[in-house]
């Protein structure tokens, strides 16, 4: 079944967000809601929702034009539209009677093959379909999206005994490939997987911090040790809304059996209820556990004292030593201080609870770990965390505290009865690698292979099968089969340094002899945050200008060699691709990008201009753009604006508009499919491949520079740029105009590279650049000096 048109009923936060993301996939979608009482505009709710989506930050639409694919309507006048749709998503109020009344209407209006699902997060499927005909049950399921739907990759699928297998497969494939979702099959249990465990973890953290009197900043910092996002617990509560928590807790209280461990901590603390009553519902209200307070004209971040309920200036907190090795993590969890006691109690409670829920909520540990990584952005799922600290150590610690050991760990760890070991630890683990494949432990203690959906190729799996072809501290080269090699950056934030550049050059030589093509890609959250600026700052402090010049020439020569390598090179980026990371992509033959690509030449933010060929290649793209107005000036102006304003795309769709991606570059919605798609694109380029012809630049020189000088002056007079922005812009204008050239004498790529080098060396010696660099290192924010 091919899903070509969708309808979402319910234009609230979730319903409208789901509709927006379906439009992001290029799929037309109807967004329907009720008709407001005494309404002049009967589609007013849906229309207002779309208008709000266009203003939402972070953006719900990957490009504002996608909003055109969302058609607003109402359920009184437009239910007949549903005869045309292939999938209807119900996202109305969490009221069983309202939902079932709607389902009965849908059953009579929709085609027999139309898929119908609910986005409910609280009501069981068996209740939703009660008293409905079998024909309806066969095409019905729960599709639980996470908020915001564009960015949260998890989609929990709950199916019934009667749900048609073909329908399940069709919807799962669509959600995977077209919507970019990681689909996890869940049991029909309260909260499904992610919210069952996630809410337990949040509640445990909230109550434990109050019990121990731990400041919220310290509690949030403590949980990040084990791969929790920096929002921590209290930052997350503020983000989702404090007023949501009592409703969720009440739902679990009604639905969970009395013996469930959640019930022991299922009470909303008085502080939480008081905050909600006073309008402190989190970021959407006056604040929450954190708030912004204006004092003497300055906005000060404050946090609440969990004992007194009084706000005070928030103090940044960082652990003196972040435990990284297993021994360090165990020592941290065993220490007798408030932070360690808090972390152990919250972590151990959550891991024990997670293990006790198999197979109640899911058939295996892989589903649970996937759900927590994709739904809560945990770096590791609960069972992956157990392996990191050691299953046997964890079980022994539980036994020492006379706590019950979950059956799953009993089966795995040679435990005859809860809380007692019958033999010394045998270094058991929940995951292991066997013959190059990742295996997981099942309920019997046996190991099964982790199954990937068809079409998914991950570097993480490649690394289990064979060692790297080449490697150094900053980068590695991997054989991914079919004559294709993959170059991976793996420094901190994948920043680029001399080792990275050396690996690019070594990879070029290796691919020439042993492979037919090269992909540049990594599995990390970000492709590359740009050049490693620490090296630059060190050189500035010692005034080692020859070292700076050598670094720039090294990057220019390396990227030039990559561009003209005798084999195709395809970039496969996701996340941030900034500065030098953007520049290497501009030198690739083609790009297959993840839909969430944030790419740009941002060097002006640190007082510089792109120096590794970024100005040259970006200007070339605009000069060769078929739809630009005639003459070089429009292209120069576009490049000047994008680089001078440090524009960064908010998606791959915007990257195409900015020409960081070409019209022929591909976009992959599911990040896990990016390497597969990039490999397919690469292999198409191999037959008959020839390097590109050297570019030639016909630039106006002085006249273009004069025009840009007027624009710079006007921006300064309007207060839109700072004094030092003027200096940087003048150097950028010199590069893009061609310097002192004449338009009748075309410039070569080497000429443009020399202009980049000259501008870079001038700026790097200015105090304004050093001030920007040092401010960035100190605060993490740009300086407008």
Short mmCIF file of C-alpha atoms in Angstrom, two decimals, residues 122 190 195-196 198-204 206-207 237 242-256 262-263 265-269 272-273 276:
data_model
loop_
_atom_site.label_atom_id
_atom_site.label_comp_id
_atom_site.label_asym_id
_atom_site.label_seq_id
_atom_site.Cartn_x
_atom_site.Cartn_y
_atom_site.Cartn_z
CA UNK A 122 -2.82 7.11 27.68
CA UNK A 190 -0.05 1.97 30.05
CA UNK A 195 6.70 7.27 28.74
CA UNK A 196 6.33 4.33 31.12
CA UNK A 198 10.64 8.06 31.22
CA UNK A 199 7.91 9.23 33.60
CA UNK A 200 9.14 6.80 36.27
CA UNK A 201 12.68 8.21 35.87
CA UNK A 202 11.47 11.84 36.07
CA UNK A 203 9.31 11.15 39.11
CA UNK A 204 12.10 9.26 40.85
CA UNK A 206 12.08 14.79 41.35
CA UNK A 207 11.24 13.05 44.64
CA UNK A 237 10.03 19.16 33.31
CA UNK A 242 4.73 21.05 34.84
CA UNK A 243 0.95 21.03 34.53
CA UNK A 244 1.13 17.87 32.42
CA UNK A 245 2.71 15.80 35.18
CA UNK A 246 -0.28 15.43 37.57
CA UNK A 247 -2.47 14.28 34.66
CA UNK A 248 0.11 11.69 33.60
CA UNK A 249 0.57 10.46 37.16
CA UNK A 250 -3.18 10.19 37.62
CA UNK A 251 -3.48 8.20 34.39
CA UNK A 252 -0.84 5.72 35.57
CA UNK A 253 -2.53 5.49 38.97
CA UNK A 254 -5.75 4.42 37.29
CA UNK A 255 -4.24 2.05 34.73
CA UNK A 256 -1.33 0.31 36.48
CA UNK A 262 5.50 2.94 39.92
CA UNK A 263 2.74 3.20 42.50
CA UNK A 265 6.45 6.88 43.93
CA UNK A 266 3.25 8.03 42.24
CA UNK A 267 2.49 11.21 44.16
CA UNK A 268 2.82 14.80 42.98
CA UNK A 269 4.90 16.74 45.56
CA UNK A 272 5.00 20.96 42.08
CA UNK A 273 1.30 21.56 42.73
CA UNK A 276 1.30 24.98 38.85
#
